[in-house]
Every structure is written in C-alpha cells, then in structure tokens.
Amino acid sequence: MLYLIEDATPEPAQFGALPALFARTLNAELRCAGVHFDEQRFPDAHQHVTADGRLVASGLIWRTRTGLPDSAEPCHEIFALARTRHIVLLVQSFDAFPTQCAEDVEMLRVVHEADSAQLVEDGSGVVLQAHRDRYGRWRSTEQAASRASGPSMTIALIGRECDQHQQYPATLAALGDAADALGFDLDVRFIAAQDIDCDNAETLLADAHGILLPGGADMARVAGQIEAARFGWLASIPVLGLSLGMQSMATAIARLALKSDEIGMKEAQPDARVASFEPIHVGEDGVLLHRLGLRPISLVPGSRIAAMLGTQASILCNHRYRLNPALEAPLATLGVTVSAHDESGSIADAIEADKHPFFAGMQGHPELSSRDGAPHPLLIAFLEAAARRSQA
C-alpha cells in the first residue's frame, strides 16, 4: 500500500515528523519527493546527513530518530514496490505527485498548530496526533513526558531559539536525549551568536554551567561562536563544539596561542592572514572536496574522546574545510590536542583539552546519531561536566 502524505509546513524542522511516527506504526519505508525550502530564510534547511552521503531536509532527522532507514529518494517503480510492502511517500504538496495514475493510494495530510500536529485523512478524520516537548522532539499523545530527577543547570546554547525549533532541530533534541538519560533538569538559554562580542561575552555567559556551540551553514554565526569559545576556555566553563562549533573552538585557541586575531576560517573570513580552517582539497576545476556521509574515524588511544566512543567509531560528516595542520602545534602549547583523525590521518575529526574541565569538539555531527534512550556519549560527557560545575 502506498500512503501519500502532504506536509506543507513552512518550517524545515517540523517537516516529516508525523509521517515518520506514522511510518513506524506501519513498519513502512518513509520516502520523500520534491522537497525545497528557502535557504536564504533557513540556511540550515537541508543539513540532515544520510549515512550514504546525501544532504536532505533537516526535518528528516525524525525519520532516523524513529529507527527508519534513510531510504533512497522515490523512483519510477514506487507503485510496483507499494504492491509488495507499505511505503509512506512524503511530499510538500499533493500537486507535485501524479496520484491520478495510481491505484491503492491513501492520501493524508499534516495539519500543524503551535507545538502540536495532526495527521488526517479526508473522510476518516484524525489518524495520529503528536506534540513537541521542551527539546523540540515530536511525541505521540500516548508517550509520557520525560521527568528530571537530578540536578538543575544552565546550558548556554549559542543559537537563536527560533533556529533550533524552525530549521535544524537535531542539536536541541540530542541535548534533551542526554538530559533525559542523566535525569538532569536543563535551563537551556538560547543566545544568538550574532549578539556575542568580546565586550559582552562575560555578561552573557558567566553564569552558564556549559556552553554548546552547534553546527550550521550560516557563517554570520562564526565571530560570536569564537568569542563564546574563548570565554569558556578562559573561565573554565565546559564547552562542546559540533562541526562549525569545533571550528570556532579551534580558531579561538589558535588566536590565544599565537596572540593574534588575524587567524580565521577561510569559509567565513576569506581574507584572514592565517587560515585556521582551509579547503580539504581544491581540484583542477576549483571545486572543493565535500566530505559527506558516515565516515570512520581514528581515535588517539588514551584520549577523552576515545574513552567516550570506544575503539571503533564513525561520524556523520558534512564539511569542505579542515583544521590547518600547521596549527596543531600551537594548539598543543595551550593543551588542546587533536584526538581523532579521518582514515587518511590528514583531517582532524576531534579536539580536546585534558587540563580543562571540558573542552571538546567534533568536526562531524554527533547530534545526528542521538536517539531517545540512546544519547550520543559526547553529549553525556558534556552534561556531566556541566553538572560538576553546577555543584562546585
């Protein structure tokens, strides 16, 4: 049976949430067709990474979080496939799909409200209802809300709250997974990176028990992330960086080590005198190598990251820039070392500082591998460090 679901939400983070819950109840594949969001309005609209190396709508994180595979995009044989199994096909508009030529197609649509939604079928009414919890995670009405029994703490998430709820939901959801697993009660303080500078960083961040620097495609966030990382380093506040966040952390430490603010990421600051992050590779056609998909990483034995992840590790990647190898030695003078590389040994996949309460980042996207009941170890370690600060 083919179930065609229209989800016309304008917000990338909500797209596909109810269809994912519905597909799980059917043990069905969830496929997607013709998805487009305005990346001028939502720079992170298409930043969900599949294991096989595709960038898709960020709301499709709900598909992977429900345990469904990141299936291939629809093919011309989808009607034939639907005769042998249940397939849920997700579209932004019914108009984009030729249902008139299909047999045995059930058509449903998602109706959104503020923090809830319904899946409805004409003539049959409501098929499924769900709501978003405080961490933006979608739950059916039958699922009980998580309850914190442990310590309370303040986490400064360096990003606009609307960005976490409207375009890229994975970071906040992963933070919630870790908090639930530990029984922690988090006061998540959203601080736009664009609002942070060297003059106000202390005012904004001094009472935080942890600072989380998320990834993203908007380079306007970089300067504020660097200032947040610098302050966290100097104030001994636990700092976690994800993808772009790791790049900001490394850049902040490089500036401190070399006593120069003329160090910057080439992607965000093309005219920087010294590149903290440089293109991985530029071919003869001038196109940057895009490292994308699930990639194995090589962990440095004895490192904190190795203790968290074990001997065999992999990470979902989405980047075209790498840490400038020439900066590894200056970083090490302040105690920040590379604790994981790619399989070739030429790309830094994680950094950490063993003398800091917690200062660690990964070039990939551990938040995309987090699930309810199975948080990523890096988020767990970060919140444990924040808890120690809150109890000090």
mmCIF file of C-alpha atoms in Angstrom:
data_model
loop_
_atom_site.group_PDB
_atom_site.id
_atom_site.type_symbol
_atom_site.label_atom_id
_atom_site.label_comp_id
_atom_site.label_asym_id
_atom_site.label_seq_id
_atom_site.Cartn_x
_atom_site.Cartn_y
_atom_site.Cartn_z
ATOM 1 C CA MET A 1 0.000 0.000 0.000
ATOM 2 C CA LEU A 2 1.194 3.487 -0.835
ATOM 3 C CA TYR A 3 0.398 6.206 1.696
ATOM 4 C CA LEU A 4 0.846 9.669 0.225
ATOM 5 C CA ILE A 5 1.240 12.345 2.901
ATOM 6 C CA GLU A 6 1.265 16.080 2.300
ATOM 7 C CA ASP A 7 3.232 18.086 4.858
ATOM 8 C CA ALA A 8 3.057 21.725 3.811
ATOM 9 C CA THR A 9 4.749 23.227 6.864
ATOM 10 C CA PRO A 10 6.967 26.213 6.025
ATOM 11 C CA GLU A 11 9.380 25.225 8.810
ATOM 12 C CA PRO A 12 12.063 22.670 7.866
ATOM 13 C CA ALA A 13 12.418 21.360 11.429
ATOM 14 C CA GLN A 14 8.801 20.196 11.571
ATOM 15 C CA PHE A 15 8.708 18.648 8.121
ATOM 16 C CA GLY A 16 8.148 14.904 8.150
ATOM 17 C CA ALA A 17 7.755 14.424 11.910
ATOM 18 C CA LEU A 18 4.253 12.949 11.903
ATOM 19 C CA PRO A 19 4.817 10.927 8.719
ATOM 20 C CA ALA A 20 7.831 9.375 10.465
ATOM 21 C CA LEU A 21 5.739 8.408 13.501
ATOM 22 C CA PHE A 22 3.037 7.048 11.178
ATOM 23 C CA ALA A 23 5.517 5.026 9.110
ATOM 24 C CA ARG A 24 6.917 3.487 12.279
ATOM 25 C CA THR A 25 3.467 2.256 13.308
ATOM 26 C CA LEU A 26 3.165 0.526 9.921
ATOM 27 C CA ASN A 27 6.765 -0.709 9.838
ATOM 28 C CA ALA A 28 6.858 1.047 6.483
ATOM 29 C CA GLU A 29 9.531 2.782 4.465
ATOM 30 C CA LEU A 30 9.360 6.571 4.513
ATOM 31 C CA ARG A 31 10.449 8.190 1.293
ATOM 32 C CA CYS A 32 10.419 11.804 0.276
ATOM 33 C CA ALA A 33 9.869 13.644 -3.009
ATOM 34 C CA GLY A 34 10.448 17.152 -4.295
ATOM 35 C CA VAL A 35 11.363 18.925 -1.059
ATOM 36 C CA HIS A 36 12.509 22.531 -1.215
ATOM 37 C CA PHE A 37 12.874 25.184 1.466
ATOM 38 C CA ASP A 38 14.140 28.729 1.088
ATOM 39 C CA GLU A 39 17.782 28.583 2.182
ATOM 40 C CA GLN A 40 18.021 32.371 2.246
ATOM 41 C CA ARG A 41 15.471 32.325 5.051
ATOM 42 C CA PHE A 42 16.593 28.988 6.525
ATOM 43 C CA PRO A 43 20.341 28.417 5.911
ATOM 44 C CA ASP A 44 20.148 25.072 7.717
ATOM 45 C CA ALA A 45 17.015 23.830 5.945
ATOM 46 C CA HIS A 46 18.828 20.979 4.167
ATOM 47 C CA GLN A 47 21.502 19.928 6.648
ATOM 48 C CA HIS A 48 20.427 16.430 7.653
ATOM 49 C CA VAL A 49 23.131 13.988 6.542
ATOM 50 C CA THR A 50 22.305 10.447 5.482
ATOM 51 C CA ALA A 51 24.780 7.629 6.008
ATOM 52 C CA ASP A 52 25.200 7.165 2.250
ATOM 53 C CA GLY A 53 26.250 10.789 1.788
ATOM 54 C CA ARG A 54 23.234 12.911 0.903
ATOM 55 C CA LEU A 55 22.081 16.231 2.301
ATOM 56 C CA VAL A 56 18.319 16.223 2.772
ATOM 57 C CA ALA A 57 15.680 18.304 4.538
ATOM 58 C CA SER A 58 16.675 18.814 8.164
ATOM 59 C CA GLY A 59 13.282 17.608 9.399
ATOM 60 C CA LEU A 60 14.097 14.131 8.103
ATOM 61 C CA ILE A 61 16.055 13.674 11.319
ATOM 62 C CA TRP A 62 12.685 12.466 12.657
ATOM 63 C CA ARG A 63 12.841 9.572 10.207
ATOM 64 C CA THR A 64 16.185 8.354 11.517
ATOM 65 C CA ARG A 65 15.240 9.030 15.138
ATOM 66 C CA THR A 66 12.297 6.628 14.822
ATOM 67 C CA GLY A 67 14.657 3.892 13.620
ATOM 68 C CA LEU A 68 13.613 4.058 9.977
ATOM 69 C CA PRO A 69 16.358 3.805 7.358
ATOM 70 C CA ASP A 70 17.331 6.818 5.278
ATOM 71 C CA SER A 71 15.778 5.255 2.186
ATOM 72 C CA ALA A 72 16.576 6.297 -1.343
ATOM 73 C CA GLU A 73 14.506 9.005 -2.954
ATOM 74 C CA PRO A 74 11.388 7.898 -4.877
ATOM 75 C CA CYS A 75 11.926 6.057 -8.121
ATOM 76 C CA HIS A 76 9.666 5.358 -11.096
ATOM 77 C CA GLU A 77 8.987 1.890 -9.659
ATOM 78 C CA ILE A 78 7.417 3.147 -6.445
ATOM 79 C CA PHE A 79 3.924 1.971 -7.386
ATOM 80 C CA ALA A 80 5.224 -1.515 -8.069
ATOM 81 C CA LEU A 81 7.117 -1.541 -4.775
ATOM 82 C CA ALA A 82 3.974 -0.452 -2.929
ATOM 83 C CA ARG A 83 2.174 -3.576 -4.127
ATOM 84 C CA THR A 84 4.510 -5.722 -2.037
ATOM 85 C CA ARG A 85 5.064 -3.551 1.051
ATOM 86 C CA HIS A 86 3.852 -0.460 2.875
ATOM 87 C CA ILE A 87 5.505 2.727 1.654
ATOM 88 C CA VAL A 88 4.882 6.203 3.027
ATOM 89 C CA LEU A 89 5.686 8.890 0.482
ATOM 90 C CA LEU A 90 6.138 12.364 1.889
ATOM 91 C CA VAL A 91 5.547 15.440 -0.286
ATOM 92 C CA GLN A 92 5.169 19.141 0.360
ATOM 93 C CA SER A 93 2.142 19.307 -1.923
ATOM 94 C CA PHE A 94 -0.208 16.758 -3.455
ATOM 95 C CA ASP A 95 0.100 18.757 -6.675
ATOM 96 C CA ALA A 96 3.696 17.555 -7.021
ATOM 97 C CA PHE A 97 2.706 13.912 -7.386
ATOM 98 C CA PRO A 98 0.599 12.300 -10.162
ATOM 99 C CA THR A 99 -1.875 10.403 -7.997
ATOM 100 C CA GLN A 100 -4.346 10.142 -10.829
ATOM 101 C CA CYS A 101 -2.305 7.317 -12.315
ATOM 102 C CA ALA A 102 -2.002 5.403 -9.075
ATOM 103 C CA GLU A 103 -4.078 2.633 -7.632
ATOM 104 C CA ASP A 104 -4.461 1.801 -3.953
ATOM 105 C CA VAL A 105 -3.170 5.122 -2.702
ATOM 106 C CA GLU A 106 -4.307 6.534 0.623
ATOM 107 C CA MET A 107 -3.916 10.295 0.827
ATOM 108 C CA LEU A 108 -3.334 12.022 4.165
ATOM 109 C CA ARG A 109 -2.122 15.434 5.200
ATOM 110 C CA VAL A 110 -0.458 17.001 8.217
ATOM 111 C CA VAL A 111 -2.235 19.848 9.978
ATOM 112 C CA HIS A 112 0.124 21.934 12.126
ATOM 113 C CA GLU A 113 -0.578 24.056 15.161
ATOM 114 C CA ALA A 114 1.878 25.796 17.507
ATOM 115 C CA ASP A 115 3.551 22.796 19.183
ATOM 116 C CA SER A 116 1.258 20.036 18.049
ATOM 117 C CA ALA A 117 0.072 18.486 14.822
ATOM 118 C CA GLN A 118 -2.427 16.003 13.458
ATOM 119 C CA LEU A 119 -2.301 13.543 10.607
ATOM 120 C CA VAL A 120 -5.722 13.497 8.970
ATOM 121 C CA GLU A 121 -7.398 11.561 6.195
ATOM 122 C CA ASP A 122 -10.381 13.028 4.380
ATOM 123 C CA GLY A 123 -13.481 11.131 5.373
ATOM 124 C CA SER A 124 -11.757 9.271 8.200
ATOM 125 C CA GLY A 125 -10.700 12.109 10.461
ATOM 126 C CA VAL A 126 -7.623 12.171 12.679
ATOM 127 C CA VAL A 127 -5.248 9.243 12.200
ATOM 128 C CA LEU A 128 -2.429 10.382 14.504
ATOM 129 C CA GLN A 129 -1.759 13.228 16.926
ATOM 130 C CA ALA A 130 1.609 14.391 18.261
ATOM 131 C CA HIS A 131 3.229 17.251 20.135
ATOM 132 C CA ARG A 132 6.664 18.761 20.590
ATOM 133 C CA ASP A 133 8.317 18.575 24.002
ATOM 134 C CA ARG A 134 10.582 21.235 25.513
ATOM 135 C CA TYR A 135 13.515 19.921 23.478
ATOM 136 C CA GLY A 136 11.566 20.084 20.229
ATOM 137 C CA ARG A 137 11.176 16.305 19.993
ATOM 138 C CA TRP A 138 7.947 15.007 18.485
ATOM 139 C CA ARG A 139 5.984 12.506 20.534
ATOM 140 C CA SER A 140 2.635 10.864 20.004
ATOM 141 C CA THR A 141 -0.013 11.785 22.546
ATOM 142 C CA GLU A 142 0.353 8.344 24.157
ATOM 143 C CA GLN A 143 4.003 8.896 25.047
ATOM 144 C CA ALA A 144 4.661 10.231 28.540
ATOM 145 C CA ALA A 145 6.792 13.314 29.009
ATOM 146 C CA SER A 146 10.250 12.767 30.484
ATOM 147 C CA ARG A 147 10.796 13.840 34.072
ATOM 148 C CA ALA A 148 14.026 15.136 35.546
ATOM 149 C CA SER A 149 15.066 13.947 38.995
ATOM 150 C CA GLY A 150 18.676 15.103 39.084
ATOM 151 C CA PRO A 151 20.441 18.452 39.390
ATOM 152 C CA SER A 152 19.410 21.613 37.550
ATOM 153 C CA MET A 153 21.864 23.555 35.432
ATOM 154 C CA THR A 154 22.044 26.290 32.835
ATOM 155 C CA ILE A 155 23.285 25.440 29.350
ATOM 156 C CA ALA A 156 24.055 28.318 27.010
ATOM 157 C CA LEU A 157 23.171 27.112 23.514
ATOM 158 C CA ILE A 158 24.778 29.578 21.131
ATOM 159 C CA GLY A 159 21.994 29.979 18.617
ATOM 160 C CA ARG A 160 18.608 31.574 18.209
ATOM 161 C CA GLU A 161 15.767 29.610 19.757
ATOM 162 C CA CYS A 162 13.726 30.004 16.577
ATOM 163 C CA ASP A 163 16.548 28.412 14.556
ATOM 164 C CA GLN A 164 16.534 25.325 16.778
ATOM 165 C CA HIS A 165 12.765 24.969 16.551
ATOM 166 C CA GLN A 166 12.196 26.056 12.950
ATOM 167 C CA GLN A 167 15.083 24.850 10.817
ATOM 168 C CA TYR A 168 17.612 22.490 12.459
ATOM 169 C CA PRO A 169 16.129 20.501 15.376
ATOM 170 C CA ALA A 170 18.833 17.869 15.890
ATOM 171 C CA THR A 171 21.067 19.756 18.348
ATOM 172 C CA LEU A 172 18.338 20.563 20.854
ATOM 173 C CA ALA A 173 16.839 17.076 20.536
ATOM 174 C CA ALA A 174 20.227 15.453 21.215
ATOM 175 C CA LEU A 175 20.711 17.682 24.246
ATOM 176 C CA GLY A 176 17.327 16.502 25.509
ATOM 177 C CA ASP A 177 18.262 12.855 24.949
ATOM 178 C CA ALA A 178 21.348 13.269 27.118
ATOM 179 C CA ALA A 179 19.483 15.224 29.807
ATOM 180 C CA ASP A 180 16.792 12.538 29.999
ATOM 181 C CA ALA A 181 19.341 9.738 30.258
ATOM 182 C CA LEU A 182 21.057 11.504 33.158
ATOM 183 C CA GLY A 183 17.868 12.767 34.801
ATOM 184 C CA PHE A 184 19.089 16.373 34.556
ATOM 185 C CA ASP A 185 16.835 19.411 34.544
ATOM 186 C CA LEU A 186 18.230 21.851 31.985
ATOM 187 C CA ASP A 187 17.601 25.546 31.699
ATOM 188 C CA VAL A 188 18.545 25.974 28.050
ATOM 189 C CA ARG A 189 19.461 29.602 27.432
ATOM 190 C CA PHE A 190 19.439 30.463 23.759
ATOM 191 C CA ILE A 191 21.931 33.188 22.867
ATOM 192 C CA ALA A 192 22.271 34.292 19.261
ATOM 193 C CA ALA A 193 25.894 34.100 18.155
ATOM 194 C CA GLN A 194 25.395 37.378 16.311
ATOM 195 C CA ASP A 195 24.771 39.080 19.677
ATOM 196 C CA ILE A 196 28.063 37.998 21.290
ATOM 197 C CA ASP A 197 31.264 40.032 21.208
ATOM 198 C CA CYS A 198 34.360 40.426 23.360
ATOM 199 C CA ASP A 199 32.719 43.184 25.415
ATOM 200 C CA ASN A 200 29.579 41.298 26.454
ATOM 201 C CA ALA A 201 30.626 37.637 26.493
ATOM 202 C CA GLU A 202 31.161 37.637 30.262
ATOM 203 C CA THR A 203 27.792 39.262 30.924
ATOM 204 C CA LEU A 204 26.004 36.725 28.719
ATOM 205 C CA LEU A 205 27.889 33.574 29.696
ATOM 206 C CA ALA A 206 29.479 33.848 33.138
ATOM 207 C CA ASP A 207 26.692 32.043 34.991
ATOM 208 C CA ALA A 208 26.315 29.220 32.455
ATOM 209 C CA HIS A 209 27.351 25.740 33.572
ATOM 210 C CA GLY A 210 28.074 24.687 29.990
ATOM 211 C CA ILE A 211 28.371 26.284 26.546
ATOM 212 C CA LEU A 212 27.179 24.406 23.463
ATOM 213 C CA LEU A 213 28.345 25.563 20.036
ATOM 214 C CA PRO A 214 26.216 23.965 17.300
ATOM 215 C CA GLY A 215 26.991 23.440 13.640
ATOM 216 C CA GLY A 216 25.343 25.209 10.751
ATOM 217 C CA ALA A 217 25.737 26.751 7.337
ATOM 218 C CA ASP A 218 25.413 30.429 8.328
ATOM 219 C CA MET A 219 28.883 31.951 8.570
ATOM 220 C CA ALA A 220 27.457 35.038 10.305
ATOM 221 C CA ARG A 221 27.487 32.927 13.489
ATOM 222 C CA VAL A 222 31.235 32.350 13.495
ATOM 223 C CA ALA A 223 32.513 35.541 15.173
ATOM 224 C CA GLY A 224 30.146 35.153 18.122
ATOM 225 C CA GLN A 225 30.929 31.452 18.459
ATOM 226 C CA ILE A 226 34.643 32.233 18.612
ATOM 227 C CA GLU A 227 34.067 34.755 21.399
ATOM 228 C CA ALA A 228 31.898 32.267 23.313
ATOM 229 C CA ALA A 229 34.580 29.573 22.980
ATOM 230 C CA ARG A 230 37.309 31.970 24.052
ATOM 231 C CA PHE A 231 35.352 32.998 27.136
ATOM 232 C CA GLY A 232 34.515 29.398 28.034
ATOM 233 C CA TRP A 233 38.169 28.481 27.766
ATOM 234 C CA LEU A 234 39.397 31.333 29.952
ATOM 235 C CA ALA A 235 36.593 30.954 32.517
ATOM 236 C CA SER A 236 36.961 27.139 32.732
ATOM 237 C CA ILE A 237 33.336 26.597 31.678
ATOM 238 C CA PRO A 238 32.651 23.286 29.873
ATOM 239 C CA VAL A 239 32.439 23.858 26.119
ATOM 240 C CA LEU A 240 31.203 21.452 23.446
ATOM 241 C CA GLY A 241 31.533 22.186 19.735
ATOM 242 C CA LEU A 242 29.693 20.380 16.952
ATOM 243 C CA SER A 243 31.051 20.741 13.401
ATOM 244 C CA LEU A 244 31.161 24.534 12.881
ATOM 245 C CA GLY A 245 31.299 24.794 16.668
ATOM 246 C CA MET A 246 34.507 22.752 16.770
ATOM 247 C CA GLN A 247 35.989 25.008 14.118
ATOM 248 C CA SER A 248 35.139 28.053 16.225
ATOM 249 C CA MET A 249 36.745 26.462 19.296
ATOM 250 C CA ALA A 250 39.965 25.658 17.464
ATOM 251 C CA THR A 251 40.096 29.145 15.956
ATOM 252 C CA ALA A 252 39.650 30.750 19.384
ATOM 253 C CA ILE A 253 42.519 28.720 20.862
ATOM 254 C CA ALA A 254 44.760 29.385 17.848
ATOM 255 C CA ARG A 255 44.250 33.124 18.335
ATOM 256 C CA LEU A 256 45.166 32.824 22.012
ATOM 257 C CA ALA A 257 48.192 30.616 21.317
ATOM 258 C CA LEU A 258 49.586 32.865 18.588
ATOM 259 C CA LYS A 259 48.383 36.091 20.221
ATOM 260 C CA SER A 260 46.731 37.227 17.017
ATOM 261 C CA ASP A 261 43.157 37.852 15.924
ATOM 262 C CA GLU A 262 44.251 37.689 12.283
ATOM 263 C CA ILE A 263 43.500 33.968 12.289
ATOM 264 C CA GLY A 264 40.192 32.888 10.805
ATOM 265 C CA MET A 265 38.261 30.238 8.916
ATOM 266 C CA LYS A 266 38.609 30.669 5.177
ATOM 267 C CA GLU A 267 34.928 29.845 4.703
ATOM 268 C CA ALA A 268 33.843 32.690 6.979
ATOM 269 C CA GLN A 269 36.829 35.015 6.626
ATOM 270 C CA PRO A 270 38.408 34.556 3.180
ATOM 271 C CA ASP A 271 40.913 37.377 3.740
ATOM 272 C CA ALA A 272 42.251 36.011 7.042
ATOM 273 C CA ARG A 273 46.039 36.299 7.210
ATOM 274 C CA VAL A 274 46.314 32.796 8.684
ATOM 275 C CA ALA A 275 43.719 30.142 7.901
ATOM 276 C CA SER A 276 42.534 28.174 10.911
ATOM 277 C CA PHE A 277 40.426 26.032 8.585
ATOM 278 C CA GLU A 278 41.326 25.588 4.938
ATOM 279 C CA PRO A 279 39.747 23.751 1.984
ATOM 280 C CA ILE A 280 40.196 19.997 2.224
ATOM 281 C CA HIS A 281 41.109 19.878 -1.445
ATOM 282 C CA VAL A 282 40.537 22.007 -4.486
ATOM 283 C CA GLY A 283 40.539 20.145 -7.784
ATOM 284 C CA GLU A 284 41.569 21.493 -11.149
ATOM 285 C CA ASP A 285 38.002 22.708 -11.643
ATOM 286 C CA GLY A 286 38.205 24.710 -8.409
ATOM 287 C CA VAL A 287 35.519 22.629 -6.679
ATOM 288 C CA LEU A 288 36.103 21.853 -3.017
ATOM 289 C CA LEU A 289 36.057 18.256 -1.878
ATOM 290 C CA HIS A 290 32.873 17.713 0.126
ATOM 291 C CA ARG A 291 33.310 15.138 2.882
ATOM 292 C CA LEU A 292 29.818 13.805 3.330
ATOM 293 C CA GLY A 293 28.127 10.791 4.926
ATOM 294 C CA LEU A 294 29.052 8.285 7.624
ATOM 295 C CA ARG A 295 32.847 8.080 7.878
ATOM 296 C CA PRO A 296 35.142 6.019 10.115
ATOM 297 C CA ILE A 297 37.473 7.965 12.383
ATOM 298 C CA SER A 298 40.758 7.017 14.011
ATOM 299 C CA LEU A 299 40.869 7.783 17.743
ATOM 300 C CA VAL A 300 44.005 8.662 19.675
ATOM 301 C CA PRO A 301 44.469 5.994 22.375
ATOM 302 C CA GLY A 302 44.138 7.368 25.890
ATOM 303 C CA SER A 303 42.201 10.455 24.816
ATOM 304 C CA ARG A 304 38.907 11.503 26.392
ATOM 305 C CA ILE A 305 37.160 11.082 23.058
ATOM 306 C CA ALA A 306 38.470 7.518 22.759
ATOM 307 C CA ALA A 307 37.185 6.729 26.252
ATOM 308 C CA MET A 308 33.746 8.044 25.257
ATOM 309 C CA LEU A 309 33.461 6.355 21.870
ATOM 310 C CA GLY A 310 35.427 3.119 22.207
ATOM 311 C CA THR A 311 37.883 1.652 19.737
ATOM 312 C CA GLN A 312 35.565 1.587 16.713
ATOM 313 C CA ALA A 313 33.973 4.908 15.874
ATOM 314 C CA SER A 314 32.361 6.726 12.987
ATOM 315 C CA ILE A 315 30.748 10.114 12.498
ATOM 316 C CA LEU A 316 28.285 11.705 10.075
ATOM 317 C CA CYS A 317 30.202 14.356 8.162
ATOM 318 C CA ASN A 318 29.261 17.424 6.150
ATOM 319 C CA HIS A 319 32.176 19.765 5.565
ATOM 320 C CA ARG A 320 34.566 21.111 2.938
ATOM 321 C CA TYR A 321 37.183 22.601 5.261
ATOM 322 C CA ARG A 322 39.696 21.063 7.651
ATOM 323 C CA LEU A 323 41.880 22.255 10.524
ATOM 324 C CA ASN A 324 45.109 23.735 9.177
ATOM 325 C CA PRO A 325 47.707 21.092 10.169
ATOM 326 C CA ALA A 326 50.224 23.863 10.858
ATOM 327 C CA LEU A 327 48.117 24.973 13.818
ATOM 328 C CA GLU A 328 48.174 21.645 15.656
ATOM 329 C CA ALA A 329 51.477 22.503 17.376
ATOM 330 C CA PRO A 330 50.358 25.975 18.556
ATOM 331 C CA LEU A 331 47.104 24.499 19.881
ATOM 332 C CA ALA A 332 49.082 21.903 21.790
ATOM 333 C CA THR A 333 51.083 24.611 23.594
ATOM 334 C CA LEU A 334 47.845 25.527 25.378
ATOM 335 C CA GLY A 335 46.900 21.901 25.957
ATOM 336 C CA VAL A 336 44.402 21.463 23.105
ATOM 337 C CA THR A 337 45.179 18.377 21.051
ATOM 338 C CA VAL A 338 43.690 16.516 18.123
ATOM 339 C CA SER A 339 42.154 13.327 19.487
ATOM 340 C CA ALA A 340 40.730 11.838 16.279
ATOM 341 C CA HIS A 341 41.561 11.922 12.576
ATOM 342 C CA ASP A 342 39.934 10.679 9.409
ATOM 343 C CA GLU A 343 41.080 7.394 7.908
ATOM 344 C CA SER A 344 43.846 9.153 5.958
ATOM 345 C CA GLY A 345 45.186 10.948 9.016
ATOM 346 C CA SER A 346 45.037 14.323 7.281
ATOM 347 C CA ILE A 347 41.758 15.681 8.687
ATOM 348 C CA ALA A 348 41.244 16.471 12.374
ATOM 349 C CA ASP A 349 37.950 14.929 13.448
ATOM 350 C CA ALA A 350 38.039 15.853 17.152
ATOM 351 C CA ILE A 351 39.868 18.134 19.546
ATOM 352 C CA GLU A 352 40.029 18.147 23.335
ATOM 353 C CA ALA A 353 41.892 19.620 26.303
ATOM 354 C CA ASP A 354 42.797 17.313 29.181
ATOM 355 C CA LYS A 355 43.560 20.142 31.652
ATOM 356 C CA HIS A 356 40.236 21.944 31.131
ATOM 357 C CA PRO A 357 37.026 20.842 32.925
ATOM 358 C CA PHE A 358 35.637 20.008 29.481
ATOM 359 C CA PHE A 359 36.688 21.464 26.151
ATOM 360 C CA ALA A 360 35.932 19.102 23.286
ATOM 361 C CA GLY A 361 34.547 19.201 19.784
ATOM 362 C CA MET A 362 33.960 17.011 16.788
ATOM 363 C CA GLN A 363 34.178 18.007 13.135
ATOM 364 C CA GLY A 364 31.234 15.758 12.298
ATOM 365 C CA HIS A 365 27.678 15.755 13.618
ATOM 366 C CA PRO A 366 27.262 13.533 16.695
ATOM 367 C CA GLU A 367 23.860 15.129 17.317
ATOM 368 C CA LEU A 368 22.523 13.343 14.237
ATOM 369 C CA SER A 369 23.323 9.977 15.812
ATOM 370 C CA SER A 370 21.408 10.620 19.045
ATOM 371 C CA ARG A 371 18.114 8.911 19.861
ATOM 372 C CA ASP A 372 15.574 8.689 22.672
ATOM 373 C CA GLY A 373 17.148 6.312 25.164
ATOM 374 C CA ALA A 374 20.442 6.268 23.241
ATOM 375 C CA PRO A 375 22.111 9.684 23.563
ATOM 376 C CA HIS A 376 25.469 10.320 21.974
ATOM 377 C CA PRO A 377 28.316 9.797 24.504
ATOM 378 C CA LEU A 378 29.802 13.213 23.728
ATOM 379 C CA LEU A 379 26.607 14.965 24.877
ATOM 380 C CA ILE A 380 26.521 12.808 28.007
ATOM 381 C CA ALA A 381 30.109 13.728 28.910
ATOM 382 C CA PHE A 382 29.414 17.411 28.310
ATOM 383 C CA LEU A 383 26.387 17.472 30.621
ATOM 384 C CA GLU A 384 28.253 15.514 33.295
ATOM 385 C CA ALA A 385 30.963 18.184 33.215
ATOM 386 C CA ALA A 386 28.333 20.919 33.413
ATOM 387 C CA ALA A 387 26.778 19.166 36.413
ATOM 388 C CA ARG A 388 30.132 19.140 38.201
ATOM 389 C CA ARG A 389 30.423 22.892 37.652
ATOM 390 C CA SER A 390 26.867 23.478 38.918
ATOM 391 C CA GLN A 391 27.682 21.615 42.142
ATOM 392 C CA ALA A 392 31.065 23.231 42.733
#
